[in-house]
Short mmCIF file of C-alpha atoms in Angstrom, two decimals:
data_model
loop_
_atom_site.label_atom_id
_atom_site.label_comp_id
_atom_site.label_asym_id
_atom_site.label_seq_id
_atom_site.Cartn_x
_atom_site.Cartn_y
_atom_site.Cartn_z
CA MET A 1 -18.13 10.25 -16.90
CA ILE A 2 -18.40 6.97 -18.90
CA SER A 3 -21.84 5.85 -19.81
CA ASP A 4 -23.10 2.46 -18.74
CA GLY A 5 -23.45 1.57 -22.44
CA VAL A 6 -19.80 2.27 -23.17
CA ALA A 7 -18.55 0.59 -20.04
CA GLY A 8 -20.69 -2.49 -20.75
CA SER A 9 -19.37 -2.60 -24.31
CA GLU A 10 -15.73 -2.47 -23.02
CA THR A 11 -16.48 -5.16 -20.46
CA ARG A 12 -18.01 -7.47 -23.14
CA THR A 13 -15.05 -6.74 -25.41
CA ALA A 14 -12.45 -7.53 -22.70
CA ALA A 15 -14.18 -10.71 -21.56
CA ASN A 16 -14.63 -11.97 -25.16
CA GLY A 17 -10.96 -11.28 -25.74
CA VAL A 18 -9.95 -13.08 -22.61
CA PHE A 19 -12.06 -16.09 -23.57
CA TRP A 20 -10.68 -16.59 -26.99
CA ASN A 21 -7.14 -15.52 -26.05
CA ALA A 22 -7.18 -18.10 -23.24
CA LEU A 23 -8.36 -20.84 -25.64
CA GLY A 24 -5.60 -20.17 -28.12
CA ILE A 25 -2.74 -19.80 -25.63
CA LEU A 26 -3.87 -22.63 -23.40
CA THR A 27 -4.10 -25.07 -26.36
CA ARG A 28 -0.77 -24.07 -27.89
CA GLN A 29 1.22 -23.95 -24.68
CA LEU A 30 -0.38 -27.03 -23.34
CA PHE A 31 0.67 -29.09 -26.31
CA LEU A 32 4.17 -27.69 -26.21
CA VAL A 33 4.66 -28.28 -22.48
CA ILE A 34 3.24 -31.75 -22.54
CA SER A 35 5.45 -32.50 -25.39
CA ALA A 36 8.52 -31.22 -23.63
CA LEU A 37 7.73 -33.15 -20.47
CA TRP A 38 7.04 -36.29 -22.48
CA LEU A 39 10.37 -35.91 -24.08
CA ALA A 40 12.01 -35.31 -20.77
CA ARG A 41 10.63 -38.65 -19.55
CA ILE A 42 11.78 -40.42 -22.65
CA LEU A 43 15.23 -38.78 -23.04
CA GLY A 44 16.32 -38.55 -19.47
CA PRO A 45 18.44 -35.78 -17.76
CA ASP A 46 21.54 -36.45 -19.94
CA SER A 47 19.85 -35.53 -23.25
CA TYR A 48 17.01 -33.13 -22.31
CA ALA A 49 19.30 -30.12 -22.15
CA VAL A 50 19.16 -29.74 -25.99
CA VAL A 51 15.44 -29.29 -25.79
CA ALA A 52 15.77 -26.74 -23.02
CA LEU A 53 18.42 -24.70 -24.84
CA ALA A 54 16.42 -24.88 -28.10
CA GLY A 55 13.47 -23.27 -26.34
CA VAL A 56 15.74 -20.45 -25.08
CA TYR A 57 16.79 -19.73 -28.60
CA THR A 58 13.27 -19.74 -30.10
CA ALA A 59 12.17 -17.25 -27.40
CA PHE A 60 15.11 -15.07 -28.09
CA THR A 61 14.64 -14.89 -31.91
CA THR A 62 10.89 -14.14 -31.44
CA LEU A 63 11.71 -11.08 -29.43
CA LEU A 64 14.37 -9.91 -31.97
CA LEU A 65 12.18 -10.37 -35.00
CA ASP A 66 9.45 -7.91 -34.30
CA GLN A 67 12.08 -5.09 -33.76
CA GLY A 68 9.77 -3.56 -31.29
CA LEU A 69 7.17 -2.88 -34.03
CA THR A 70 4.46 -4.96 -32.55
CA ALA A 71 3.75 -2.54 -29.89
CA PRO A 72 3.33 0.50 -32.31
CA LEU A 73 1.13 -1.54 -34.50
CA ILE A 74 -1.23 -2.09 -31.55
CA SER A 75 -0.91 1.29 -29.78
CA LYS A 76 -0.66 3.93 -32.44
CA LYS A 77 -3.85 5.86 -33.07
CA ASN A 78 -3.59 5.71 -36.83
CA ILE A 79 -1.74 3.25 -39.00
CA THR A 80 -2.00 2.51 -42.76
CA SER A 81 -1.61 -0.53 -44.93
CA ARG A 82 1.67 0.85 -46.12
CA PHE A 83 2.97 1.07 -42.57
CA ILE A 84 2.05 -2.56 -41.96
CA GLY A 85 3.67 -3.64 -45.18
CA ALA A 86 6.86 -1.90 -44.32
CA ALA A 87 6.87 -3.54 -40.92
CA THR A 88 6.44 -6.90 -42.52
CA THR A 89 9.49 -6.16 -44.79
CA LEU A 90 11.59 -5.17 -41.88
CA ASN A 91 10.56 -8.40 -40.11
CA ILE A 92 11.55 -10.56 -43.11
CA LEU A 93 14.80 -8.91 -43.47
CA SER A 94 15.48 -9.23 -39.82
CA ALA A 95 14.77 -12.99 -40.00
CA LEU A 96 17.24 -13.41 -42.83
CA VAL A 97 20.01 -11.49 -41.07
CA ILE A 98 19.47 -13.26 -37.67
CA GLY A 99 19.32 -16.57 -39.45
CA PHE A 100 22.53 -15.95 -41.31
CA VAL A 101 24.32 -14.82 -38.07
CA THR A 102 22.98 -17.93 -36.18
CA VAL A 103 24.39 -20.29 -38.85
CA ILE A 104 27.76 -18.68 -38.69
CA LEU A 105 27.97 -18.49 -34.84
CA SER A 106 26.20 -21.84 -34.11
CA PRO A 107 29.59 -23.72 -33.44
CA LEU A 108 30.56 -20.99 -31.00
CA MET A 109 27.11 -20.99 -29.25
CA ALA A 110 27.19 -24.79 -28.89
CA SER A 111 30.63 -24.67 -27.41
CA ALA A 112 29.64 -21.85 -25.03
CA VAL A 113 26.97 -24.01 -23.39
CA ASN A 114 28.95 -27.31 -23.65
CA VAL A 115 26.25 -29.03 -25.79
CA ASP A 116 27.80 -29.95 -29.23
CA ASP A 117 24.47 -31.14 -30.68
CA MET A 118 23.08 -27.53 -30.50
CA ARG A 119 24.90 -26.58 -33.64
CA LYS A 120 22.68 -28.53 -36.03
CA VAL A 121 19.56 -27.68 -34.12
CA LEU A 122 20.34 -23.97 -34.30
CA THR A 123 20.87 -24.25 -38.01
CA VAL A 124 17.47 -25.75 -38.57
CA PHE A 125 15.78 -23.12 -36.38
CA ALA A 126 17.68 -20.35 -38.34
CA LEU A 127 16.36 -21.61 -41.67
CA ALA A 128 12.81 -21.55 -40.26
CA LEU A 129 12.93 -17.94 -38.97
CA PRO A 130 11.10 -16.34 -41.89
CA LEU A 131 8.06 -18.30 -41.00
CA LYS A 132 7.97 -16.47 -37.63
CA ALA A 133 8.57 -13.10 -39.30
CA LEU A 134 5.43 -13.66 -41.51
CA SER A 135 3.19 -14.12 -38.49
CA ILE A 136 4.13 -10.98 -36.52
CA ALA A 137 2.05 -8.38 -38.49
CA PRO A 138 -1.19 -10.43 -38.71
CA ARG A 139 -1.13 -11.12 -34.97
CA ALA A 140 -0.66 -7.40 -34.20
CA ILE A 141 -3.54 -6.50 -36.58
CA LEU A 142 -5.86 -8.88 -34.84
CA ALA A 143 -4.78 -7.76 -31.41
CA ARG A 144 -5.43 -4.16 -32.34
CA SER A 145 -9.01 -5.09 -33.16
CA ILE A 146 -9.12 -7.16 -29.90
CA ASN A 147 -10.00 -10.06 -32.21
CA PHE A 148 -8.46 -13.14 -30.61
CA LYS A 149 -10.89 -15.63 -32.00
CA THR A 150 -9.03 -15.90 -35.33
CA GLN A 151 -5.77 -16.26 -33.46
CA ALA A 152 -7.24 -18.99 -31.31
CA ILE A 153 -8.47 -20.96 -34.26
CA VAL A 154 -5.09 -20.80 -35.92
CA ASP A 155 -3.22 -21.71 -32.76
CA VAL A 156 -5.46 -24.68 -31.94
CA CYS A 157 -4.99 -26.11 -35.50
CA ALA A 158 -1.22 -25.51 -35.53
CA SER A 159 -0.89 -27.22 -32.06
CA PHE A 160 -2.73 -30.21 -33.26
CA VAL A 161 -0.53 -30.50 -36.34
CA GLY A 162 2.58 -30.02 -34.10
CA ALA A 163 1.49 -32.78 -31.75
CA ILE A 164 1.03 -35.21 -34.67
CA THR A 165 4.46 -34.23 -35.96
CA LEU A 166 6.02 -34.96 -32.54
CA VAL A 167 4.45 -38.35 -32.22
CA ILE A 168 5.49 -39.34 -35.64
CA PHE A 169 9.18 -38.34 -35.17
CA VAL A 170 9.40 -39.73 -31.64
CA LEU A 171 8.33 -43.07 -33.07
CA VAL A 172 10.79 -42.88 -35.94
CA MET A 173 13.80 -41.17 -34.30
CA ASN A 174 13.20 -41.24 -30.51
CA ASP A 175 15.42 -38.24 -29.79
CA TYR A 176 15.29 -34.44 -29.36
CA TRP A 177 14.83 -33.84 -33.16
CA ALA A 178 11.23 -34.66 -32.60
CA PHE A 179 10.88 -31.42 -30.64
CA VAL A 180 12.69 -29.42 -33.36
CA TYR A 181 10.40 -30.66 -36.08
CA GLN A 182 7.36 -29.92 -33.93
CA VAL A 183 8.30 -26.36 -33.48
CA VAL A 184 8.95 -25.83 -37.17
CA ALA A 185 5.61 -27.55 -38.01
CA VAL A 186 3.74 -25.27 -35.59
CA ASP A 187 5.43 -22.10 -36.99
CA THR A 188 4.62 -23.21 -40.57
CA CYS A 189 0.91 -23.75 -39.78
CA VAL A 190 0.63 -20.48 -37.94
CA ALA A 191 2.20 -18.56 -40.71
CA ILE A 192 -0.09 -20.11 -43.34
CA GLY A 193 -3.15 -19.81 -41.33
CA LEU A 194 -2.72 -16.13 -40.25
CA LEU A 195 -1.83 -15.06 -43.76
CA ALA A 196 -4.83 -16.86 -45.24
CA LEU A 197 -7.36 -15.56 -42.76
CA VAL A 198 -6.06 -12.02 -42.03
CA ARG A 199 -4.70 -11.33 -45.55
CA PRO A 200 -2.46 -8.46 -44.36
CA PRO A 201 -1.00 -5.81 -46.78
CA PHE A 202 1.83 -7.06 -49.11
CA PRO A 203 5.45 -6.14 -47.93
CA ASN A 204 6.84 -2.89 -49.29
CA LEU A 205 10.17 -1.02 -49.22
CA GLN A 206 8.82 2.18 -47.66
CA LEU A 207 10.74 1.67 -44.49
CA ARG A 208 10.86 5.49 -43.78
CA LEU A 209 7.34 5.20 -42.58
CA LEU A 210 8.59 3.22 -39.57
CA ALA A 211 11.03 5.94 -38.44
CA GLY A 212 8.53 7.62 -36.08
CA SER A 213 7.92 4.35 -34.30
CA PHE A 214 11.42 3.36 -33.58
CA VAL A 215 11.78 5.39 -30.34
CA PHE A 216 8.81 3.82 -28.63
CA GLY A 217 9.37 0.44 -30.36
CA SER A 218 13.11 0.32 -29.46
CA ARG A 219 12.35 0.99 -25.85
CA VAL A 220 9.79 -1.85 -25.73
CA LEU A 221 12.24 -4.12 -27.53
CA ALA A 222 15.04 -3.26 -25.13
CA SER A 223 12.73 -3.88 -22.13
CA ASN A 224 11.69 -7.22 -23.49
CA LEU A 225 15.24 -8.24 -24.21
CA LEU A 226 16.29 -7.36 -20.64
CA ALA A 227 13.37 -9.36 -19.27
CA TYR A 228 14.31 -12.26 -21.57
CA SER A 229 17.99 -12.08 -20.48
CA VAL A 230 16.98 -12.41 -16.82
CA GLN A 231 14.59 -15.34 -17.50
CA ASN A 232 17.01 -17.32 -19.66
CA LEU A 233 20.57 -16.34 -18.65
CA ASP A 234 20.16 -18.59 -15.56
CA SER A 235 19.78 -21.63 -17.89
CA VAL A 236 22.87 -20.71 -20.00
CA LEU A 237 24.98 -20.11 -16.88
CA VAL A 238 23.83 -23.38 -15.29
CA GLY A 239 24.69 -25.32 -18.43
CA ARG A 240 28.03 -23.56 -18.65
CA TYR A 241 29.25 -23.93 -15.08
CA LEU A 242 27.12 -26.68 -13.44
CA GLY A 243 26.86 -29.19 -16.42
CA GLN A 244 24.36 -30.58 -18.89
CA THR A 245 22.63 -32.85 -16.31
CA SER A 246 22.14 -30.00 -13.79
CA LEU A 247 20.79 -27.88 -16.63
CA SER A 248 18.20 -30.57 -17.33
CA TYR A 249 16.99 -30.66 -13.73
CA PHE A 250 16.95 -26.87 -13.66
CA SER A 251 15.10 -26.49 -16.90
CA VAL A 252 12.35 -29.07 -16.14
CA ALA A 253 11.62 -27.40 -12.80
CA HIS A 254 11.56 -23.99 -14.56
CA ARG A 255 9.26 -25.31 -17.33
CA LEU A 256 6.71 -26.85 -14.93
CA VAL A 257 6.35 -23.51 -13.18
CA THR A 258 6.48 -21.14 -16.09
CA MET A 259 3.77 -23.06 -18.03
CA PRO A 260 0.78 -21.90 -15.80
CA VAL A 261 2.48 -18.53 -15.13
CA GLN A 262 2.97 -17.80 -18.85
CA LEU A 263 -0.48 -19.08 -19.65
CA VAL A 264 -2.23 -16.78 -17.20
CA GLY A 265 0.17 -13.86 -17.83
CA GLN A 266 -0.24 -14.04 -21.59
CA ILE A 267 -3.97 -14.50 -21.47
CA VAL A 268 -4.33 -11.33 -19.40
CA SER A 269 -1.59 -9.14 -20.76
CA ARG A 270 -2.28 -9.77 -24.37
CA VAL A 271 -5.83 -8.43 -23.92
CA MET A 272 -4.90 -5.69 -21.47
CA PHE A 273 -2.37 -3.99 -23.72
CA PRO A 274 -4.77 -3.14 -26.55
CA LEU A 275 -7.60 -2.46 -24.10
CA ILE A 276 -5.48 -0.13 -21.94
CA SER A 277 -4.19 1.56 -25.11
CA ASN A 278 -7.72 2.18 -26.41
CA ARG A 279 -8.93 3.63 -23.19
CA TYR A 280 -5.90 5.83 -22.72
CA ASN A 281 -6.15 7.17 -26.22
CA LEU A 282 -9.74 8.21 -25.40
CA GLU A 283 -8.60 9.73 -22.10
CA ARG A 284 -10.46 7.25 -19.92
CA PRO A 285 -9.20 5.82 -16.59
CA VAL A 286 -7.65 2.32 -16.70
CA LYS A 287 -7.15 1.58 -13.00
CA PHE A 288 -10.50 -0.33 -12.75
CA ILE A 289 -9.73 -2.87 -15.33
CA VAL A 290 -6.13 -3.27 -13.98
CA GLU A 291 -7.53 -4.01 -10.50
CA LYS A 292 -9.83 -6.61 -11.99
CA ALA A 293 -6.92 -8.17 -13.94
CA ILE A 294 -4.79 -8.35 -10.81
CA SER A 295 -7.58 -9.92 -8.88
CA ALA A 296 -8.36 -12.48 -11.54
CA THR A 297 -4.63 -13.38 -12.04
CA ALA A 298 -4.12 -13.90 -8.29
CA ILE A 299 -7.25 -16.12 -7.88
CA VAL A 300 -6.03 -18.38 -10.68
CA ILE A 301 -2.27 -18.46 -10.31
CA LEU A 302 -1.57 -18.31 -6.51
CA PRO A 303 -3.48 -21.66 -5.64
CA ILE A 304 -1.82 -23.32 -8.65
CA MET A 305 1.66 -22.11 -7.49
CA ALA A 306 0.89 -23.15 -3.92
CA LEU A 307 -0.10 -26.66 -5.07
CA ILE A 308 3.10 -27.10 -7.25
CA ALA A 309 5.29 -25.94 -4.36
CA VAL A 310 3.87 -28.21 -1.76
CA SER A 311 3.41 -31.22 -4.09
CA SER A 312 6.80 -30.99 -5.92
CA PRO A 313 8.25 -34.35 -4.81
CA ASP A 314 4.93 -36.21 -5.74
CA LEU A 315 4.67 -34.16 -8.97
CA ILE A 316 8.19 -34.89 -10.23
CA ASP A 317 7.83 -38.66 -9.37
CA VAL A 318 4.53 -39.01 -11.22
CA VAL A 319 5.12 -36.78 -14.23
CA LEU A 320 8.88 -37.49 -14.90
CA GLY A 321 9.92 -40.54 -12.87
CA GLY A 322 12.37 -41.22 -10.09
CA GLU A 323 15.57 -40.17 -12.00
CA TRP A 324 14.27 -36.52 -11.91
CA LYS A 325 13.95 -36.30 -8.18
CA PRO A 326 16.99 -33.77 -7.68
CA ALA A 327 14.67 -31.25 -9.45
CA ALA A 328 11.99 -31.26 -6.76
CA MET A 329 13.47 -28.62 -4.38
CA THR A 330 14.24 -26.44 -7.33
CA LEU A 331 10.68 -26.79 -8.44
CA THR A 332 9.36 -25.69 -5.02
CA ILE A 333 11.58 -22.56 -5.07
CA PHE A 334 10.46 -21.62 -8.59
CA ALA A 335 6.82 -22.07 -7.66
CA ILE A 336 7.16 -19.44 -4.95
CA ALA A 337 8.84 -17.16 -7.57
CA GLY A 338 6.04 -17.93 -10.02
CA GLY A 339 3.33 -16.63 -7.64
CA ARG A 340 5.11 -13.41 -7.35
CA GLN A 341 5.98 -13.09 -11.01
CA ALA A 342 2.38 -13.62 -12.10
CA LEU A 343 1.33 -10.64 -10.07
CA THR A 344 3.79 -8.28 -11.66
CA THR A 345 3.33 -9.17 -15.35
CA LEU A 346 0.76 -6.42 -15.74
CA ASN A 347 3.50 -3.78 -15.32
CA SER A 348 4.58 -4.17 -18.93
CA PRO A 349 1.12 -3.88 -20.69
CA VAL A 350 0.11 -1.04 -18.37
CA LEU A 351 3.16 1.09 -19.23
CA MET A 352 3.06 0.26 -22.85
CA GLY A 353 -0.64 0.92 -23.08
CA ILE A 354 -0.12 4.48 -21.66
CA GLY A 355 2.82 5.08 -23.89
CA ARG A 356 5.41 5.11 -21.05
CA ALA A 357 7.95 2.75 -22.53
CA ASP A 358 10.66 5.02 -21.14
CA ILE A 359 9.60 4.10 -17.53
CA LEU A 360 9.34 0.42 -18.53
CA LEU A 361 12.97 0.49 -19.97
CA LYS A 362 14.42 2.23 -16.87
CA PHE A 363 12.76 -0.38 -14.62
CA SER A 364 13.84 -3.21 -16.78
CA MET A 365 17.50 -2.03 -16.68
CA GLY A 366 17.41 -1.93 -12.88
CA ALA A 367 15.59 -5.19 -12.49
CA ALA A 368 17.97 -6.92 -14.88
CA ALA A 369 21.04 -5.67 -13.06
CA LEU A 370 19.73 -7.02 -9.74
CA GLN A 371 18.40 -10.30 -10.87
CA ILE A 372 21.44 -11.13 -13.01
CA SER A 373 23.72 -10.29 -10.04
CA ALA A 374 21.58 -12.67 -7.90
CA ILE A 375 21.85 -15.47 -10.37
CA VAL A 376 25.67 -15.24 -10.63
CA VAL A 377 25.88 -15.30 -6.84
CA GLY A 378 23.51 -18.25 -6.63
CA LEU A 379 25.74 -20.39 -8.86
CA ASN A 380 27.95 -20.95 -5.80
CA TRP A 381 25.28 -23.13 -4.29
CA GLY A 382 24.12 -25.12 -7.30
CA ILE A 383 20.75 -25.00 -9.11
CA ASN A 384 18.88 -24.52 -5.84
CA GLY A 385 21.04 -21.51 -5.03
CA VAL A 386 20.30 -20.02 -8.42
CA ALA A 387 16.53 -20.46 -8.02
CA LEU A 388 16.54 -18.99 -4.53
CA SER A 389 18.69 -16.00 -5.42
CA TYR A 390 16.40 -15.30 -8.44
CA THR A 391 13.28 -15.57 -6.27
CA LEU A 392 14.61 -13.21 -3.49
CA ALA A 393 15.57 -10.65 -6.08
CA GLY A 394 12.11 -10.84 -7.58
CA PHE A 395 10.41 -10.17 -4.26
CA ALA A 396 12.66 -7.18 -3.73
CA LEU A 397 11.37 -5.69 -6.92
CA THR A 398 7.65 -6.21 -6.20
CA PRO A 399 7.13 -3.02 -4.11
CA VAL A 400 8.79 -1.04 -6.87
CA VAL A 401 6.37 -2.42 -9.47
CA MET A 402 3.51 -1.51 -7.22
CA LEU A 403 4.76 2.09 -6.80
CA ILE A 404 5.24 2.44 -10.50
CA GLN A 405 1.64 1.39 -11.18
CA ARG A 406 0.33 3.73 -8.43
CA LYS A 407 2.03 6.73 -10.06
CA ALA A 408 1.30 5.63 -13.61
CA ILE A 409 -2.42 4.99 -13.44
CA ASP A 410 -3.30 6.29 -9.98
CA ILE A 411 -4.10 2.82 -8.44
CA LYS A 412 -3.53 2.80 -4.76
CA LEU A 413 -1.22 0.36 -3.02
CA ARG A 414 -3.95 -0.73 -0.80
CA THR A 415 -6.19 -1.47 -3.83
CA GLN A 416 -3.44 -3.59 -5.36
CA MET A 417 -2.92 -5.53 -2.07
CA ASN A 418 -6.65 -6.11 -1.74
CA ALA A 419 -6.86 -7.40 -5.22
CA VAL A 420 -4.30 -10.11 -4.41
CA GLY A 421 -6.02 -11.00 -1.13
CA PRO A 422 -8.53 -13.61 -2.28
CA GLY A 423 -5.88 -15.53 -4.23
CA LEU A 424 -3.38 -15.48 -1.45
CA HIS A 425 -6.18 -16.67 1.05
CA CYS A 426 -6.87 -19.68 -1.25
CA ALA A 427 -3.16 -20.45 -1.60
CA ILE A 428 -2.72 -20.77 2.09
CA TRP A 429 -5.57 -23.22 2.39
CA VAL A 430 -4.23 -25.29 -0.49
CA VAL A 431 -0.90 -25.75 1.37
CA ILE A 432 -2.68 -26.78 4.62
CA VAL A 433 -5.07 -29.20 2.80
CA TYR A 434 -2.30 -30.88 0.71
CA LEU A 435 0.04 -31.35 3.64
CA SER A 436 -2.92 -32.86 5.57
CA VAL A 437 -3.54 -35.30 2.76
CA ARG A 438 0.11 -36.35 2.57
CA PHE A 439 0.61 -36.95 6.31
CA ALA A 440 -2.78 -38.14 7.35
CA LEU A 441 -3.33 -40.81 4.66
CA GLY A 442 0.30 -41.89 3.97
CA LEU A 443 -0.43 -42.97 0.36
CA GLY A 444 1.97 -43.24 -2.69
CA ALA A 445 2.95 -40.35 -4.84
CA GLY A 446 0.27 -40.89 -7.45
CA ALA A 447 -2.59 -41.23 -5.01
CA THR A 448 -1.34 -38.34 -2.86
CA LEU A 449 -1.08 -36.12 -5.87
CA THR A 450 -4.49 -37.01 -7.21
CA ILE A 451 -6.38 -36.70 -3.94
CA GLY A 452 -4.38 -33.59 -2.89
CA ALA A 453 -5.11 -31.84 -6.24
CA ILE A 454 -8.80 -32.60 -5.95
CA ALA A 455 -8.91 -31.45 -2.37
CA SER A 456 -7.03 -28.31 -3.19
CA LEU A 457 -9.47 -27.45 -5.93
CA ALA A 458 -12.38 -28.06 -3.54
CA ILE A 459 -10.98 -25.89 -0.82
CA THR A 460 -10.22 -23.09 -3.33
CA VAL A 461 -13.85 -23.09 -4.53
CA LEU A 462 -15.11 -23.25 -0.98
CA THR A 463 -12.87 -20.39 0.18
CA LEU A 464 -13.98 -18.15 -2.68
CA SER A 465 -17.64 -18.95 -2.32
CA ILE A 466 -17.64 -18.28 1.52
CA PHE A 467 -15.28 -15.46 1.95
CA HIS A 468 -14.98 -13.70 -1.41
CA ARG A 469 -18.45 -13.69 -2.94
CA THR A 470 -18.30 -10.12 -3.98
CA THR A 471 -15.11 -10.55 -5.87
CA ILE A 472 -16.20 -13.72 -7.63
CA ARG A 473 -19.56 -12.16 -8.49
CA GLY A 474 -17.85 -9.25 -10.17
CA LEU A 475 -15.43 -11.54 -12.20
CA THR A 476 -18.10 -14.06 -13.22
CA GLY A 477 -20.41 -11.13 -14.26
CA LEU A 478 -17.53 -9.85 -16.38
CA LEU A 479 -17.20 -13.22 -18.16
CA GLY A 480 -20.89 -13.76 -18.38
CA SER A 481 -21.49 -10.49 -20.18
CA GLY A 482 -18.64 -11.33 -22.54
CA ARG A 483 -20.16 -14.67 -23.68
CA GLU A 484 -23.42 -12.90 -24.41
CA SER A 485 -21.64 -10.53 -26.81
CA SER A 486 -21.43 -11.26 -30.46
CA GLY A 487 -17.65 -11.34 -30.31
CA GLY A 488 -16.45 -7.83 -29.37
CA PRO A 489 -15.44 -5.48 -32.06
CA LYS A 490 -15.72 -6.68 -35.62
CA PRO A 491 -12.42 -7.44 -37.26
CA MET A 492 -10.88 -4.85 -39.48
CA ARG A 493 -11.43 -5.35 -43.20
CA LEU A 494 -7.81 -5.20 -44.01
CA ARG A 495 -8.07 -4.66 -47.73
CA LYS A 496 -9.67 -1.23 -46.90
CA LEU A 497 -7.17 -0.72 -44.12
CA SER A 498 -6.68 2.71 -42.70
CA THR A 499 -6.90 1.19 -39.18
CA THR A 500 -7.83 4.59 -37.72
CA ARG A 501 -9.01 4.96 -34.20
CA LYS A 502 -11.22 7.64 -32.82
CA GLU A 503 -9.38 10.83 -32.08
CA ARG A 504 -9.32 12.12 -28.58
CA PRO A 505 -12.03 14.61 -27.79
#
């Protein structure tokens, strides 16, 4: 039996972690997404494909760089400063190798996606890869301590510098290079900030210390790479077979949806992984916090996805302009997929937290095979066909995810469905209210979007306050207790680092 004091401490820790993690991720992603959409409006569909493909590359290299070592750094019971130093060395070496390969293969990669300008862009990103490598270990150290405040401070400052860089280069160059320099500026600030504040151990050559972590880490890396392939292969195939303009429409729709999905998913999963790992190492049940996380995610993301889906023509017109109208239907389809995807993102932190990367890898392999096949089939019907095929494949996998979580942490299927209920209820009302505003008032796109969004927020709050008081009371109590805390567990003093957790009883 867990005492009330222990449970309360964990609750405050989780809430505090969510708060600071949300602040950091929200700020950084918001700056990047607003920047990308601003560039889309300035550059138009013909040139925006370079920005979209550059984002695919940066996401890919970020996954490759950590070599799956981020997960062991967070989940291992005992790590030493020498282990962290060896991991940093491997990250730097990996960055140099990946950068070299990128420069050599950049002409081939640019030719593969039919975008010649990608060669120079990839070369610049390749030269900046060591900056990403230097940030990996400090982030893992802070996540292990559930100290997201320091990460948030660094991310906010870096995002501000990146925004200034973007504005300057847009005024000077007025092309996609502004986005490239923004990304490099953000990575530079993050690396400097984390190294200065965390002061991790120096790199060393004792790579043999990492040997025991490669099995678990490689499975996590393979699972992440498979997920990445599914999430980004559609863009590559669309650019290759449907053309650069179609890729721009497709990528903008995808970006508008993935922004809120990734925000909520990262906010929750980055806190859940170390929290689940801590509880599991102490042989405590995790299903309660998973249930709360599912409920909170559904309440936030499902009404947002419903609003995006029903308002897509107005949203595209107001945010990007009339030349982007072909992306509206794709946006609606992706929004439906986003609601489903947000509710299955916990599968990864749950399985990693309990040390079952083997199950995660097997699921990722099956899911990748199904979704990639669906994407290839969907190419026959253009960008909307790709989006629809991807969405249907995702819904087919959802029951599998629920069954995995039931067996892994003993959370019943009914419990998972009930946790989704309040968010789904709000989403239904959002659709009804927005359509009522559109057809009853007959206003222009800007006025319809503004009034419809306000009305959607109001109906969501009203629905929760009338029908789901108990759920909201539990979640607000969680956050309230977190704000009263002094910041969760104190950060590790890394110069004395043994980074040892309590042993199991």
